[in-house]
């Protein structure tokens, strides 16, 4: 029993193309349709043969879908949805993969009055972008958070949950506002900090760019991975989840100031106490299968 | 032609034990002696058979060495060196692996008047600690920075360079003060920020610790790796390289405040401009072989 027979993906980058690939692997009889606003991306997806149909318009892509998943930057979710609203079947479920949920929920609700909208967020990705960067196991053992509105249809929620479970994800339900707070700390703040430090290191006068790159194995290189993430996607996330991001950023800045003061005044005990505490967090992440258990993320040392 | 015949390593944690292992692989005829202040560590190193001799005192370890490498936290380099000063052969070369060099140089110079001291820093490591965490390929294709004082003996420098090259490292020479500035940005600041964000995330009231761990794949988990590094080692680094760390931290905080303001005032273009710039840094690091070229650090997705 498959939850959907005809799935449409709008936006065929890393996440969208990974969904296509994962559906092909786990639900090979599902009819898959894709659309992307960029003709080059459509051409690539056709060449890679990732779905049954690639349409030139979003409307043509949704016309007989029973599930439509929006995989576009969160800032344009509403506009994209409005573009296919007239062609959307009344019984189709519309979902998305955006990294913040309250703003997306509001935008989709406004663009698609009366439609069945169940927002979702698979917490998965890599630093690469585009249809060639996707792979079918991206969602395997990762969480997918579903944020249905109060009173949303339980059958529709159950079908979407089943869909993500078949792609290998562990599904959780959460209130959209709480999702945005949780992800502000586990994802948005880390990206903001990574982008910042890579920028800071690039702008020094006393240390050259080539020295920064040469000696990056001392720790800096870890930050450059997520600072290589898609700029449009992340610009939109910070603006769409502004309140939660600013709140987390404020806390982080206070904590950083406290450490700065501890260094300035030689308070080694304060440093040691924090540095001992943070080890346990890493251990828990590994124990719960949320990171590679091998040291150094499993990087090769040969 | 081996640069040294009898090598002594003081401090047998991740780096010290990796040196022992790498010497065994690349210079198997070298006589290896080790010492650690912790009897349990000595016992482990004996059980693992990582060197020819494990001595109970530092003095006994250095007595016939031609190279002594200190692999202890930078805050105790001077004390440890003073402890074996009386037993050090006059023609032995003393080096270290500390992450900051100006303070170590001064401490060793004071503790070992008249000795041949050539400080060094292999830019390599993992988040693990202790003698069981070491491995022989740790230094392979990593940089080892040697910071000889003005007028240091060229033959001694050349022997130490040859030693590190035989362990697979690329050797560079640098002034100690410049080293400390470069490493403040490529290593010390990243560690400080990683420790801070993991602390910030642990202290929230609105998001539980278990949620932080569960959804860490959104980016946070990347920071937990280096925030799991050795607390004693890192406390010492921040105190010993205080001026350079505070200078870099100040720049980082300014840049973070600018981004905070851009988010608050919806300046998407400013965010996009920075996020586009930082991608190029990642690309350079990969091109120069300073990180795993595979996406997501080569983490498994199965």
Coordinates of C-alpha atoms in Angstrom, one line a residue, chain A residues 123 125-129 133 135 137-138 140-143 145 172 174 178 181-182 185-187 189-207 209 211-232 234-235 238-239 242 245-246 248-253 255-256 259-260 262-264 266-268 271-272 274-279 281-282 284-285 288 290-302, chain B residues 123 125-129 133 135 137-138 140-143 145 172 174 178 181-182 185-187 189-207 209 211-232 234-235 238-239 242 245-246 248-253 255-256 259-260 262-264 266-268 271-272 274-279 281-282 284-285 288 290-302:
Chain A
X123 CA 16.6 17.6 8.5
X125 CA 21.4 18.0 3.3
X126 CA 25.0 18.5 2.2
X127 CA 27.0 21.5 1.2
X128 CA 26.3 20.8 -2.5
X129 CA 23.6 22.2 -4.6
X133 CA 24.2 16.7 -6.0
X135 CA 21.4 11.0 -3.8
X137 CA 20.0 7.8 0.7
X138 CA 20.0 11.4 1.8
X140 CA 18.0 7.6 5.5
X141 CA 17.9 7.7 9.3
X142 CA 17.5 11.4 9.3
X143 CA 14.5 13.1 11.0
X145 CA 9.6 17.0 11.1
X172 CA 8.3 13.5 14.1
X174 CA 6.0 19.4 16.0
X178 CA 8.6 25.3 18.2
X181 CA 13.1 27.7 17.6
X182 CA 14.7 24.2 17.6
X185 CA 19.8 26.6 17.3
X186 CA 20.6 23.2 15.6
X187 CA 20.9 24.6 12.1
X189 CA 22.8 29.7 14.1
X190 CA 25.5 27.2 13.1
X191 CA 25.2 28.2 9.5
X192 CA 25.3 31.9 10.4
X193 CA 28.4 31.5 12.5
X194 CA 30.2 29.4 9.9
X195 CA 29.5 32.0 7.2
X196 CA 30.7 34.7 9.6
X197 CA 34.0 33.1 10.6
X198 CA 34.9 32.2 7.0
X199 CA 34.2 35.8 6.1
X200 CA 36.3 37.1 9.0
X201 CA 39.2 34.9 8.0
X202 CA 39.0 36.1 4.4
X203 CA 39.2 39.7 5.4
X204 CA 42.4 39.8 7.5
X205 CA 45.4 41.9 6.5
X206 CA 48.0 40.2 8.7
X207 CA 47.3 36.7 7.7
X209 CA 44.1 34.0 2.4
X211 CA 47.8 30.8 4.9
X212 CA 44.2 30.5 6.0
X213 CA 43.7 27.7 3.4
X214 CA 47.0 26.0 4.0
X215 CA 46.6 25.7 7.8
X216 CA 42.8 25.1 7.8
X217 CA 43.2 21.6 9.2
X218 CA 43.6 23.1 12.6
X219 CA 39.8 23.4 12.8
X220 CA 38.8 26.1 10.4
X221 CA 38.1 23.7 7.5
X222 CA 35.2 22.2 9.5
X223 CA 33.3 25.5 9.3
X224 CA 33.9 26.0 5.6
X225 CA 31.8 23.0 4.7
X226 CA 28.5 24.5 5.8
X227 CA 29.6 27.9 4.7
X228 CA 29.6 26.5 1.2
X229 CA 25.9 25.9 1.4
X230 CA 23.4 27.5 -1.1
X231 CA 23.4 31.3 -0.6
X232 CA 19.8 31.9 -1.8
X234 CA 20.2 30.5 3.5
X235 CA 19.5 34.2 2.9
X238 CA 17.6 33.9 8.1
X239 CA 15.0 36.5 6.9
X242 CA 14.3 36.3 11.9
X245 CA 17.6 33.4 14.8
X246 CA 18.1 36.8 16.5
X248 CA 19.7 32.5 19.6
X249 CA 22.3 34.8 18.2
X250 CA 21.9 37.1 21.2
X251 CA 22.5 34.2 23.6
X252 CA 25.5 33.0 21.6
X253 CA 27.0 36.5 21.7
X255 CA 28.3 33.4 25.9
X256 CA 31.1 34.4 23.6
X259 CA 34.5 33.5 27.3
X260 CA 36.4 36.5 25.9
X262 CA 37.6 34.6 30.9
X263 CA 40.5 34.6 28.5
X264 CA 41.4 38.2 29.1
X266 CA 43.2 34.3 32.8
X267 CA 40.2 32.5 34.3
X268 CA 41.4 29.0 33.2
X271 CA 37.3 27.7 30.3
X272 CA 38.0 24.2 31.5
X274 CA 32.9 24.7 29.7
X275 CA 35.3 22.6 27.6
X276 CA 34.6 19.6 29.7
X277 CA 30.8 20.0 29.5
X278 CA 30.7 20.2 25.7
X279 CA 32.4 16.8 25.2
X281 CA 27.1 16.5 23.8
X282 CA 29.3 15.0 21.1
X284 CA 25.2 11.8 22.8
X285 CA 25.0 12.7 19.1
X288 CA 22.0 8.4 18.9
X290 CA 23.2 11.5 14.4
X291 CA 26.8 11.6 13.3
X292 CA 29.5 9.3 12.0
X293 CA 31.0 7.4 14.9
X294 CA 34.4 7.4 13.3
X295 CA 36.8 10.1 14.5
X296 CA 37.2 13.2 12.4
X297 CA 33.8 12.5 10.7
X298 CA 35.4 9.5 9.0
X299 CA 37.7 11.7 6.9
X300 CA 40.5 9.8 5.2
X301 CA 44.0 10.4 6.5
X302 CA 45.8 8.7 3.6
Chain B
X123 CA 48.8 21.1 12.3
X125 CA 44.7 16.1 15.2
X126 CA 41.3 14.6 15.9
X127 CA 38.7 15.2 18.6
X128 CA 40.0 12.2 20.5
X129 CA 42.6 12.1 23.3
X133 CA 43.5 7.6 20.0
X135 CA 47.5 6.5 14.6
X137 CA 49.1 8.4 9.4
X138 CA 48.0 11.4 11.4
X140 CA 50.5 12.5 6.5
X141 CA 50.0 15.4 4.0
X142 CA 49.5 17.8 7.0
X143 CA 51.7 20.8 7.5
X145 CA 55.3 24.5 11.1
X172 CA 57.1 25.1 6.6
X174 CA 57.6 30.6 10.2
X178 CA 53.3 35.1 12.9
X181 CA 48.4 34.9 14.5
X182 CA 47.8 32.4 11.7
X185 CA 42.4 32.3 13.0
X186 CA 42.7 28.8 11.5
X187 CA 42.5 26.9 14.7
X189 CA 39.1 30.9 17.1
X190 CA 37.2 28.0 15.4
X191 CA 37.6 25.9 18.6
X192 CA 36.5 28.8 20.8
X193 CA 33.4 29.4 18.7
X194 CA 32.6 25.7 18.6
X195 CA 32.9 25.4 22.4
X196 CA 30.7 28.5 22.8
X197 CA 27.8 27.4 20.5
X198 CA 27.7 23.9 22.0
X199 CA 27.5 25.6 25.4
X200 CA 24.8 28.0 24.3
X201 CA 22.7 25.1 22.8
X202 CA 23.1 23.2 26.1
X203 CA 21.8 26.0 28.2
X204 CA 18.5 26.8 26.5
X205 CA 15.2 26.6 28.4
X206 CA 12.9 26.6 25.4
X207 CA 14.6 23.8 23.5
X209 CA 19.0 19.0 25.2
X211 CA 16.0 18.1 20.7
X212 CA 19.4 19.7 20.2
X213 CA 20.9 16.2 19.8
X214 CA 18.1 14.8 17.7
X215 CA 18.1 17.5 15.1
X216 CA 21.9 18.2 15.1
X217 CA 22.3 17.0 11.5
X218 CA 21.0 20.4 10.4
X219 CA 24.5 21.8 11.0
X220 CA 25.1 21.8 14.8
X221 CA 26.8 18.4 14.8
X222 CA 29.7 19.8 12.8
X223 CA 30.6 22.0 15.7
X224 CA 30.4 19.3 18.3
X225 CA 33.4 17.5 16.9
X226 CA 36.0 20.1 17.7
X227 CA 34.1 21.0 20.9
X228 CA 34.9 17.5 22.0
X229 CA 38.7 18.2 21.9
X230 CA 40.9 18.0 25.0
X231 CA 39.8 20.6 27.6
X232 CA 43.2 21.0 29.3
X234 CA 42.6 24.1 24.8
X235 CA 42.4 26.0 28.1
X238 CA 43.7 30.3 24.8
X239 CA 45.6 31.6 27.8
X242 CA 45.7 35.4 24.5
X245 CA 42.9 35.1 20.1
X246 CA 41.3 38.3 21.5
X248 CA 40.6 37.6 16.1
X249 CA 37.6 37.3 18.4
X250 CA 37.0 41.0 18.3
X251 CA 37.0 40.9 14.5
X252 CA 34.7 37.9 14.5
X253 CA 32.3 39.7 16.9
X255 CA 31.4 40.7 11.6
X256 CA 28.7 38.8 13.5
X259 CA 25.2 40.1 10.0
X260 CA 22.8 40.4 13.0
X262 CA 21.5 42.8 8.2
X263 CA 19.0 40.1 9.4
X264 CA 17.2 42.6 11.6
X266 CA 16.0 42.6 6.1
X267 CA 19.2 43.3 4.1
X268 CA 19.1 40.2 2.0
X271 CA 23.7 38.2 3.4
X272 CA 23.7 36.9 -0.1
X274 CA 28.8 37.1 2.0
X275 CA 27.3 33.7 1.5
X276 CA 28.4 33.7 -2.1
X277 CA 32.0 34.7 -1.2
X278 CA 32.5 32.0 1.4
X279 CA 31.9 29.1 -1.1
X281 CA 37.1 29.3 0.4
X282 CA 35.8 25.8 0.7
X284 CA 40.3 26.2 -2.4
X285 CA 40.7 24.0 0.7
X288 CA 44.8 22.1 -2.0
X290 CA 43.4 20.2 3.0
X291 CA 40.0 18.4 3.4
X292 CA 38.2 15.4 2.1
X293 CA 37.0 16.1 -1.4
X294 CA 33.9 14.0 -0.8
X295 CA 30.7 15.9 0.2
X296 CA 29.8 16.0 3.9
X297 CA 33.4 15.2 4.8
X298 CA 32.8 11.7 3.4
X299 CA 30.4 10.9 6.2
X300 CA 28.4 7.7 5.6
X301 CA 24.8 8.1 4.7
X302 CA 23.8 4.4 5.1

